[in-house]
Amino acid sequence: MITGKNYIGNRQSAEGGKVYRTFNPQLNIENETGFTEATSNEIDAAVTLASKAFETYKNISGIKKAEFLNTIAEEILALGDILIQTYCVESGLPEGRAIGERGRTIGQLKSFADALVEGSWVEATIDTAQPERQPMPKSDIRKMLIPIGPVVVFGASNFPLAFSTAGGDTASALASGCPVIVKSHPMHSGTGELVSSAIIKAAQKAGMPDGVFSNLNGSGIEVGQQLVKHPKVKAVGFTGSYKGGKALFDLAAQRDEPIPVFAEMGSINPVVLLPEALKTKGDTLAKTYAGSISLGTGQFCTKPGLLLGIKSDALSGFIQNLSEEILKIEPTCMLHPNIYETYNSNKKKAISQHGIEVLADYPSDTKPNHAKQTVATVKGDVFLKNTSLHQEVFGPYSIVVQCENENQLEKVILNLEGQLTGTIMADENEITRYSKVIAALQNKVGRIIFNGVPTGVEVCPSMMHGGPFPASTDSRFTAIGVHAIKRWVRPFSYQDWPNKLLPEALKNENPLGINRYIDGIQTKNKL
Ligand code: NAP
């Protein structure tokens, strides 16, 4: 049952903050349950409890934490249909998507649990003592990764499960040994509360300290800002817009004790259409890209919002086909009237710029909150001069840039901001021929795709989901896959520490049986 209350550790609380409701965009009406915003008192209580829980939780074994994560996965599944129904009425997304995203969320939790059971993720590194070394003896030094402290997590509107309450940020932070305080997304607070109830149940079943997880409601930016400013918070995970991520990053940097903010933000995901590929597969490419641009009503951070090509008959043909294909797609519902309005105003701003030609704009009336898909085009020199065209338009919109030649194409890429992904549509020998273009793209992105689409992000250890600023605030880390855990830890060294007092991961006997570096050699051996 959804109560509209906050979770302060195991306790539900509603001290009388402002009440807000979520919205059903398909029916264009507010949902029933009112959610009570967390007060300053509740925010402080949740963070103080998390800080206390950290003292115990940081020392809990990997096996026990894995049990906790696996139990969260089971409890999310045990929520059954109510979770799927709530997800759908709060997002307007179809049931199939909800079920798929639940599977992804559960899969993420389990993959972190597996990494904890295996144990080598702590990067145990041992350099043995050399008492006879001249001119100075060398100490025994042992290093591993340890958790950083309470983490605040902000989820995005477009992933009510996989990038929200028990999404990748929460799963990776809990796996690392950090308690989590979630600032619930106001567009899907009911989904958030249900998932929170599953996490709390799992925490109690697995014997985790009270405060290892809290969930706070808020319809505006104040709750999140107070959380980021709280001195006991040690890191922030954010998925959402550039505006939100950058504001929180700046806020964290202004604290007396600045803390890291790992913000995964929007991106326009350039796609480079090389001439031979356009000649040989232009028709199928147009259909594939019409689908990718409008997938999930264009509400993906990996949506291809920028298509780059060199002027040719083949490019003109592709543009024509893309315009026809995208208009064949039935408009679908956006997540919320605010997102729908922002889509329309950002699109209007983009297509009203000098030199922009609209190629396709869905002509008929649509149901409320259903987005009309649009494709525009512009010449390379205009795009180079007007950086406002580089901004993300969150929704089914994309722009094709027609460059004069290879040099201009390279210049356009060099002039772009950091991106989550870059895609090359090419014949294999064009990869060598256009090596400068490809090198330019590699400098701008976190993931490069060959002859595919950027939408659809596999969850696996080799995935990099992030990229140079402003795609993320720290291009050294991924938000997806088990290596996402590295955002919530810090390296810590023990010097000449007695063996019996060392953590298990660093003891001579290697009781966890993990991979370690001993004097520069990777081994599972004992010392
Ligand atoms: P959003 O408006 O930035 O909201 C995300 C969260 O941040 C919400 O909880 C929001 O709270 C909070 N927030 C926003 N501005 C804030 C501020 N100044 N101070 C404190 N809190 C603030 O983003 P969204 O509309 O939910 O999501 C869509 C965006 O997310 C798109 O740009 C998309 O590309 C991006 N996205 C990125 C990824 C990725 O992995 N890179 C994945 C999914 C989505 P309030 O709503 O209460 O303000």
Coordinates of C-alpha atoms in Angstrom, one line a residue, residues 30-522:
E30 CA -3.6 13.7 -10.9
N31 CA -3.2 10.4 -9.1
E32 CA -4.9 10.0 -5.8
T33 CA -2.2 9.5 -3.1
G34 CA -0.8 12.7 -1.6
F35 CA 2.9 12.6 -0.7
T36 CA 4.2 14.5 2.3
E37 CA 7.4 16.4 1.6
A38 CA 10.2 15.8 4.1
T39 CA 10.8 18.6 6.6
S40 CA 14.2 19.9 7.7
N41 CA 13.8 17.8 10.8
E42 CA 13.1 14.6 8.9
I43 CA 16.0 15.3 6.5
D44 CA 18.4 15.7 9.5
A45 CA 17.0 12.6 11.1
A46 CA 17.5 10.5 8.0
V47 CA 21.1 11.7 7.5
T48 CA 22.0 11.3 11.2
L49 CA 20.6 7.8 11.2
A50 CA 22.6 7.0 8.0
S51 CA 25.7 8.3 9.5
K52 CA 25.2 6.1 12.6
A53 CA 24.4 3.1 10.4
F54 CA 27.6 3.6 8.5
E55 CA 29.7 2.8 11.5
T56 CA 28.2 -0.8 11.5
Y57 CA 27.4 -1.2 7.8
K58 CA 30.9 -0.4 6.5
N59 CA 32.2 -3.5 8.4
I60 CA 29.6 -5.9 7.3
S61 CA 31.0 -8.8 5.1
G62 CA 30.6 -8.9 1.4
I63 CA 28.6 -12.2 1.8
K64 CA 26.1 -10.5 4.1
K65 CA 25.8 -7.4 1.9
A66 CA 25.2 -9.7 -1.1
E67 CA 22.4 -11.4 0.8
F68 CA 20.9 -8.0 1.5
L69 CA 21.0 -7.0 -2.2
N70 CA 19.6 -10.3 -3.4
T71 CA 16.8 -10.0 -0.8
I72 CA 16.0 -6.5 -2.2
A73 CA 15.7 -8.1 -5.6
E74 CA 13.3 -10.7 -4.2
E75 CA 11.2 -8.2 -2.3
I76 CA 10.9 -5.9 -5.4
L77 CA 9.6 -8.9 -7.4
A78 CA 7.3 -9.8 -4.5
L79 CA 5.6 -6.4 -4.8
G80 CA 3.9 -8.0 -7.8
D81 CA 1.3 -6.2 -10.0
I82 CA 0.9 -3.1 -7.8
L83 CA 4.4 -2.0 -8.6
I84 CA 3.8 -2.4 -12.4
Q85 CA 0.5 -0.6 -12.2
T86 CA 1.9 2.3 -10.1
Y87 CA 4.9 2.6 -12.5
C88 CA 2.5 2.8 -15.5
V89 CA 0.0 5.4 -14.0
E90 CA 2.9 7.6 -12.8
S91 CA 4.9 7.5 -16.0
G92 CA 2.5 6.8 -18.9
L93 CA 5.0 4.2 -20.0
P94 CA 3.6 0.8 -21.2
E95 CA 3.4 -2.3 -19.0
G96 CA 6.0 -4.2 -21.1
R97 CA 8.5 -1.4 -20.5
A98 CA 7.7 -1.5 -16.7
I99 CA 8.3 -5.3 -16.6
G100 CA 11.5 -5.0 -18.6
E101 CA 12.8 -2.2 -16.4
R102 CA 12.0 -4.2 -13.2
G103 CA 14.0 -7.1 -14.7
R104 CA 16.9 -4.8 -15.4
T105 CA 16.8 -3.4 -11.8
I106 CA 16.8 -6.8 -10.3
G107 CA 19.6 -7.9 -12.6
Q108 CA 21.7 -4.9 -11.5
L109 CA 21.2 -5.7 -7.8
K110 CA 22.2 -9.4 -8.4
S111 CA 25.2 -8.5 -10.4
F112 CA 26.5 -6.3 -7.5
A113 CA 25.7 -9.2 -5.1
D114 CA 27.8 -11.5 -7.3
A115 CA 30.7 -9.1 -7.3
L116 CA 30.5 -8.9 -3.5
V117 CA 30.6 -12.7 -3.2
E118 CA 33.6 -13.0 -5.5
G119 CA 35.2 -10.2 -3.5
S120 CA 38.1 -9.0 -5.7
W121 CA 36.5 -5.6 -6.5
V122 CA 38.3 -4.1 -3.4
E123 CA 41.5 -4.1 -5.4
A124 CA 43.7 -5.5 -2.5
T125 CA 47.3 -4.6 -3.2
I126 CA 50.1 -5.7 -1.0
D127 CA 53.8 -4.7 -1.1
T128 CA 55.7 -6.7 1.4
A129 CA 58.4 -5.3 3.7
Q130 CA 62.0 -5.2 2.8
P131 CA 63.7 -4.7 6.2
E132 CA 67.2 -5.1 4.6
R133 CA 66.7 -2.5 1.9
Q134 CA 69.4 0.1 1.6
P135 CA 69.7 2.9 2.3
M136 CA 66.2 2.7 4.0
P137 CA 64.2 -0.4 5.0
K138 CA 60.8 -0.6 3.3
S139 CA 57.6 -1.0 5.3
D140 CA 54.9 -3.6 4.7
I141 CA 52.1 -1.6 2.9
R142 CA 48.6 -2.9 2.0
K143 CA 45.9 -1.0 0.2
M144 CA 42.2 -1.6 -0.5
L145 CA 39.1 0.3 -1.4
I146 CA 36.8 1.3 1.5
P147 CA 33.4 3.0 1.5
I148 CA 33.2 6.8 1.7
G149 CA 30.1 7.3 3.9
P150 CA 26.3 8.2 3.5
V151 CA 25.4 8.8 -0.2
V152 CA 22.4 10.8 -1.5
V153 CA 20.8 9.5 -4.6
F154 CA 18.6 11.4 -7.1
G155 CA 16.8 9.4 -9.8
A156 CA 15.6 10.5 -13.2
S157 CA 12.0 10.8 -14.4
N158 CA 12.5 8.5 -17.4
F159 CA 13.7 5.4 -15.4
P160 CA 11.3 5.1 -12.4
L161 CA 13.1 1.8 -11.5
A162 CA 16.5 1.3 -13.1
F163 CA 17.8 4.8 -12.4
S164 CA 15.8 5.6 -9.3
T165 CA 15.1 4.3 -5.8
A166 CA 16.8 0.8 -6.1
G167 CA 18.6 1.7 -9.4
G168 CA 22.2 1.5 -10.3
D169 CA 23.4 4.3 -8.0
T170 CA 21.6 2.8 -4.9
A171 CA 22.7 -0.7 -5.7
S172 CA 26.3 0.2 -6.2
A173 CA 26.4 2.5 -3.1
L174 CA 24.9 -0.2 -0.9
A175 CA 27.3 -2.8 -2.4
S176 CA 30.3 -0.6 -1.5
G177 CA 29.2 -0.3 2.2
C178 CA 27.6 3.1 2.0
P179 CA 24.1 3.8 3.5
V180 CA 21.8 5.6 1.0
I181 CA 19.3 8.4 1.3
V182 CA 17.1 8.6 -1.8
K183 CA 15.5 11.9 -2.7
S184 CA 12.4 10.5 -4.3
H185 CA 11.5 11.7 -7.8
P186 CA 8.3 13.8 -7.6
M187 CA 6.9 12.3 -10.8
H188 CA 7.0 8.7 -9.5
S189 CA 6.9 9.0 -5.7
G190 CA 4.5 6.1 -5.5
T191 CA 6.8 3.7 -7.4
G192 CA 9.6 5.1 -5.2
E193 CA 7.7 4.4 -2.0
L194 CA 6.8 0.8 -3.0
V195 CA 10.5 0.1 -3.9
S196 CA 11.6 1.7 -0.6
S197 CA 9.3 -0.6 1.3
A198 CA 11.0 -3.6 -0.4
I199 CA 14.4 -2.3 0.5
I200 CA 13.4 -1.7 4.1
K201 CA 11.9 -5.2 4.4
A202 CA 15.1 -6.7 2.9
A203 CA 17.3 -4.7 5.3
Q204 CA 15.3 -6.0 8.3
K205 CA 15.4 -9.6 7.0
A206 CA 19.1 -9.5 6.3
G207 CA 19.8 -7.9 9.7
M208 CA 21.2 -4.6 8.4
P209 CA 21.5 -1.5 10.7
D210 CA 18.5 0.8 10.9
G211 CA 19.3 3.8 8.6
V212 CA 21.1 1.9 5.9
F213 CA 18.4 3.2 3.6
S214 CA 16.0 6.2 3.8
N215 CA 13.6 7.6 1.2
L216 CA 12.5 11.3 1.4
N217 CA 9.8 12.9 -0.7
G218 CA 10.0 16.4 -2.2
S219 CA 8.3 18.1 -5.1
G220 CA 10.7 21.0 -5.5
I221 CA 14.5 21.4 -5.3
E222 CA 14.7 22.3 -1.5
V223 CA 14.8 18.8 -0.1
G224 CA 17.5 17.7 -2.4
Q225 CA 19.5 20.9 -1.8
Q226 CA 19.3 20.5 2.0
L227 CA 20.5 16.9 1.6
V228 CA 23.5 17.8 -0.5
K229 CA 24.5 20.6 2.0
H230 CA 24.2 18.3 5.1
P231 CA 27.7 17.9 6.6
K232 CA 27.2 14.2 7.3
V233 CA 26.5 13.4 3.6
K234 CA 29.7 12.3 1.9
A235 CA 28.8 11.8 -1.8
V236 CA 25.9 12.3 -4.3
G237 CA 24.7 10.2 -7.2
F238 CA 22.5 12.1 -9.7
T239 CA 20.8 11.1 -12.9
G240 CA 18.8 13.8 -14.7
S241 CA 19.1 17.1 -16.5
Y242 CA 22.3 19.2 -17.0
K243 CA 20.6 22.0 -15.1
G244 CA 19.9 19.8 -12.0
G245 CA 23.2 18.0 -12.1
K246 CA 25.3 21.1 -12.5
A247 CA 23.4 23.0 -9.7
L248 CA 24.0 20.1 -7.3
F249 CA 27.6 19.8 -8.3
D250 CA 28.2 23.5 -7.6
L251 CA 26.4 23.3 -4.3
A252 CA 28.5 20.4 -3.2
A253 CA 31.7 22.3 -4.2
Q254 CA 30.7 25.3 -2.1
R255 CA 30.3 23.3 1.1
D256 CA 32.9 23.7 3.9
E257 CA 33.8 20.1 3.1
P258 CA 33.3 19.7 -0.7
I259 CA 32.1 16.3 -1.7
P260 CA 32.0 14.4 -5.0
V261 CA 28.8 14.6 -7.1
F262 CA 28.6 11.9 -9.8
A263 CA 26.0 13.5 -12.1
E264 CA 24.9 11.6 -15.2
M265 CA 23.3 14.1 -17.4
G266 CA 21.7 14.6 -20.8
S267 CA 23.5 14.2 -24.1
I268 CA 22.8 14.5 -27.8
N269 CA 24.8 11.5 -28.9
P270 CA 26.2 12.3 -32.3
V271 CA 25.9 9.8 -35.1
V272 CA 28.4 10.1 -38.0
L273 CA 27.0 8.9 -41.3
L274 CA 29.9 8.2 -43.6
P275 CA 29.4 8.3 -47.4
E276 CA 29.8 4.6 -48.3
A277 CA 27.5 3.5 -45.5
L278 CA 24.9 5.9 -46.7
K279 CA 25.2 4.6 -50.3
T280 CA 24.9 1.0 -49.4
K281 CA 22.4 1.0 -46.6
G282 CA 20.8 4.4 -46.5
D283 CA 17.2 3.1 -46.7
T284 CA 17.5 0.7 -43.8
L285 CA 19.4 3.3 -41.8
A286 CA 16.6 5.8 -42.1
K287 CA 14.1 3.3 -40.7
T288 CA 16.4 2.2 -37.9
Y289 CA 17.1 5.8 -36.9
A290 CA 13.4 6.9 -37.1
G291 CA 12.9 4.1 -34.5
S292 CA 15.8 5.0 -32.3
I293 CA 14.9 8.8 -32.2
S294 CA 11.3 8.0 -31.2
L295 CA 12.0 5.0 -28.9
G296 CA 10.4 5.6 -25.5
T297 CA 9.0 8.9 -27.0
G298 CA 12.6 10.1 -27.4
Q299 CA 13.0 10.1 -23.6
F300 CA 16.4 8.4 -23.4
C301 CA 19.7 10.0 -22.4
T302 CA 21.2 8.0 -25.3
K303 CA 18.7 9.2 -27.9
P304 CA 20.5 10.1 -31.2
G305 CA 19.8 13.9 -31.2
L306 CA 22.4 14.8 -33.8
L307 CA 23.1 13.1 -37.2
L308 CA 26.2 14.3 -39.0
G309 CA 26.9 13.7 -42.7
I310 CA 28.8 15.1 -45.7
K311 CA 26.6 16.7 -48.5
S312 CA 25.8 14.1 -51.2
D313 CA 22.9 12.6 -53.1
A314 CA 23.0 9.7 -50.7
L315 CA 22.7 12.0 -47.6
S316 CA 19.8 13.8 -49.3
G317 CA 18.1 10.5 -49.9
F318 CA 18.7 9.4 -46.3
I319 CA 17.2 12.7 -45.1
Q320 CA 14.1 12.2 -47.3
N321 CA 13.7 8.6 -46.1
L322 CA 14.2 9.5 -42.4
S323 CA 11.5 12.3 -42.7
E324 CA 9.1 9.8 -44.2
E325 CA 9.8 7.0 -41.8
I326 CA 9.5 9.1 -38.7
L327 CA 6.1 10.3 -39.7
K328 CA 4.9 6.7 -40.0
I329 CA 5.3 6.3 -36.2
E330 CA 2.3 6.9 -34.0
P331 CA 3.0 9.6 -31.4
T332 CA 3.3 8.3 -27.8
C333 CA 2.8 9.7 -24.4
M334 CA 5.5 11.6 -22.5
L335 CA 6.2 11.1 -18.8
H336 CA 4.5 14.2 -17.4
P337 CA 2.9 17.4 -18.7
N338 CA 5.9 19.4 -17.6
I339 CA 8.2 17.2 -19.7
Y340 CA 5.8 17.5 -22.6
E341 CA 5.8 21.3 -22.3
T342 CA 9.5 21.5 -22.0
Y343 CA 9.9 19.3 -25.1
N344 CA 7.7 21.7 -27.1
S345 CA 9.4 24.8 -25.9
N346 CA 12.9 23.5 -26.4
K347 CA 12.0 22.2 -29.8
K348 CA 10.4 25.5 -30.7
K349 CA 13.5 27.3 -29.6
A350 CA 15.7 25.0 -31.7
I351 CA 13.7 25.1 -34.9
S352 CA 13.3 28.9 -34.7
Q353 CA 17.0 29.4 -35.0
H354 CA 18.4 31.0 -38.1
G355 CA 19.2 28.6 -40.9
I356 CA 17.1 25.6 -39.6
E357 CA 14.8 23.8 -41.9
V358 CA 12.1 21.5 -40.5
L359 CA 12.0 18.3 -42.6
A360 CA 9.3 16.4 -40.7
D361 CA 6.9 17.5 -38.0
Y362 CA 4.0 15.2 -37.1
P363 CA 1.1 17.0 -38.7
S364 CA -2.1 15.7 -37.0
D365 CA -3.5 16.5 -33.5
T366 CA -2.4 14.1 -30.8
K367 CA -3.9 13.0 -27.5
P368 CA -2.9 15.0 -24.4
N369 CA 0.8 14.8 -23.5
H370 CA 1.6 12.8 -26.7
A371 CA 4.7 14.2 -28.4
K372 CA 4.9 15.0 -32.1
Q373 CA 8.1 13.8 -33.6
T374 CA 10.2 16.3 -35.5
V375 CA 13.4 16.1 -37.7
A376 CA 15.2 19.3 -38.8
T377 CA 18.4 20.0 -40.8
V378 CA 21.1 22.7 -40.9
K379 CA 24.3 23.4 -42.8
G380 CA 27.6 22.7 -41.1
D381 CA 28.7 26.3 -40.9
V382 CA 25.5 27.4 -39.2
F383 CA 25.7 24.6 -36.6
L384 CA 29.3 25.6 -35.9
K385 CA 28.3 29.2 -35.2
N386 CA 25.2 28.5 -33.1
T387 CA 26.0 26.4 -30.0
S388 CA 22.4 26.6 -28.8
L389 CA 21.7 23.9 -31.4
H390 CA 24.0 21.6 -29.4
Q391 CA 21.5 21.5 -26.4
E392 CA 19.5 18.4 -25.6
V393 CA 15.9 18.5 -26.7
F394 CA 14.5 15.7 -24.4
G395 CA 11.9 14.0 -26.6
P396 CA 11.5 12.6 -30.2
Y397 CA 13.5 15.3 -32.0
S398 CA 16.8 15.1 -34.0
I399 CA 18.8 17.4 -36.3
V400 CA 20.8 16.4 -39.3
V401 CA 23.9 18.5 -39.9
Q402 CA 25.0 18.7 -43.6
C403 CA 28.7 19.4 -43.7
E404 CA 30.5 20.7 -46.8
N405 CA 33.4 18.2 -46.6
E406 CA 35.4 15.9 -44.3
N407 CA 37.3 18.9 -42.7
Q408 CA 34.0 20.6 -41.7
L409 CA 32.7 17.3 -40.3
E410 CA 35.8 17.0 -38.2
K411 CA 35.5 20.6 -37.0
V412 CA 31.9 20.1 -36.0
I413 CA 32.9 17.1 -33.9
L414 CA 35.8 19.0 -32.3
N415 CA 33.4 21.8 -31.4
L416 CA 31.0 19.5 -29.6
E417 CA 30.6 19.2 -25.8
G418 CA 31.2 15.9 -24.0
Q419 CA 28.7 13.1 -24.8
L420 CA 27.6 9.8 -23.5
T421 CA 27.9 8.1 -26.8
G422 CA 29.1 8.5 -30.4
T423 CA 28.1 6.3 -33.3
I424 CA 29.9 5.7 -36.6
M425 CA 27.9 4.3 -39.5
A426 CA 30.5 3.2 -42.0
D427 CA 31.8 0.6 -44.3
E428 CA 34.8 -1.1 -42.7
N429 CA 37.4 0.5 -44.9
E430 CA 36.0 4.0 -44.2
I431 CA 37.2 3.5 -40.6
T432 CA 40.8 3.9 -41.7
R433 CA 40.0 6.5 -44.4
Y434 CA 38.2 8.7 -41.8
S435 CA 40.6 8.1 -38.9
K436 CA 40.8 11.8 -37.9
V437 CA 37.0 12.1 -37.7
I438 CA 36.9 8.9 -35.5
A439 CA 39.7 10.1 -33.3
A440 CA 37.9 13.5 -32.8
L441 CA 34.7 11.6 -31.8
Q442 CA 36.6 9.3 -29.4
N443 CA 37.8 12.4 -27.5
K444 CA 34.2 13.6 -26.9
V445 CA 32.4 10.4 -25.8
G446 CA 32.3 7.6 -23.2
R447 CA 31.2 4.9 -25.7
I448 CA 31.7 4.5 -29.4
I449 CA 29.3 2.4 -31.5
F450 CA 30.0 0.9 -34.9
N451 CA 27.0 0.4 -37.2
G452 CA 24.3 0.4 -34.5
V453 CA 22.2 2.7 -32.5
P454 CA 23.1 4.4 -29.1
T455 CA 19.8 3.6 -27.5
G456 CA 19.8 0.3 -25.5
V457 CA 22.5 0.2 -22.8
E458 CA 23.6 -3.3 -21.9
V459 CA 24.3 -3.8 -18.1
C460 CA 27.7 -5.6 -18.0
P461 CA 31.1 -5.0 -16.5
S462 CA 32.6 -3.7 -19.8
M463 CA 29.9 -1.0 -20.3
M464 CA 30.9 2.7 -19.9
H465 CA 27.9 4.8 -19.2
G466 CA 29.2 8.3 -18.6
G467 CA 31.5 10.6 -20.6
P468 CA 33.4 13.9 -20.7
F469 CA 31.6 16.9 -19.1
P470 CA 28.7 17.8 -19.5
A471 CA 27.6 14.2 -20.2
S472 CA 28.8 13.6 -16.6
T473 CA 30.7 15.5 -14.0
D474 CA 33.4 12.9 -13.8
S475 CA 34.4 11.0 -17.0
R476 CA 36.6 8.5 -15.1
F477 CA 33.6 6.6 -13.8
T478 CA 30.7 4.6 -15.2
A479 CA 27.1 4.7 -13.8
I480 CA 26.3 1.3 -15.3
G481 CA 27.9 -2.1 -14.6
V482 CA 29.7 -3.4 -11.5
H483 CA 32.5 -0.8 -11.8
A484 CA 30.0 1.9 -10.8
I485 CA 30.8 0.8 -7.3
K486 CA 34.1 2.7 -7.6
R487 CA 32.3 6.0 -7.2
W488 CA 31.6 5.4 -3.6
V489 CA 34.9 4.2 -2.3
R490 CA 38.4 5.6 -1.5
P491 CA 41.7 3.9 -1.5
F492 CA 43.1 3.2 2.0
S493 CA 46.5 2.0 3.1
Y494 CA 47.7 0.1 6.2
Q495 CA 51.4 0.5 6.9
D496 CA 53.1 -2.3 9.1
W497 CA 49.7 -3.1 10.5
P498 CA 49.5 -6.4 12.5
N499 CA 48.1 -9.3 10.4
K500 CA 45.4 -10.2 12.8
L501 CA 44.1 -6.6 12.9
L502 CA 43.9 -6.3 9.1
P503 CA 40.6 -6.6 7.2
E504 CA 40.1 -10.1 5.7
A505 CA 40.9 -8.8 2.2
L506 CA 44.5 -7.9 3.2
K507 CA 45.3 -10.7 5.7
N508 CA 48.3 -13.0 4.8
E509 CA 46.1 -16.1 4.7
N510 CA 43.8 -14.5 2.0
P511 CA 40.7 -16.0 3.8
L512 CA 38.4 -14.6 1.1
G513 CA 40.3 -16.3 -1.7
I514 CA 40.3 -13.1 -3.8
N515 CA 42.6 -11.9 -6.5
R516 CA 45.2 -9.6 -5.1
Y517 CA 48.4 -7.9 -6.3
I518 CA 51.3 -9.0 -4.2
D519 CA 54.6 -7.3 -5.0
G520 CA 53.2 -6.5 -8.5
I521 CA 51.9 -10.0 -9.4
Q522 CA 48.2 -10.8 -9.5

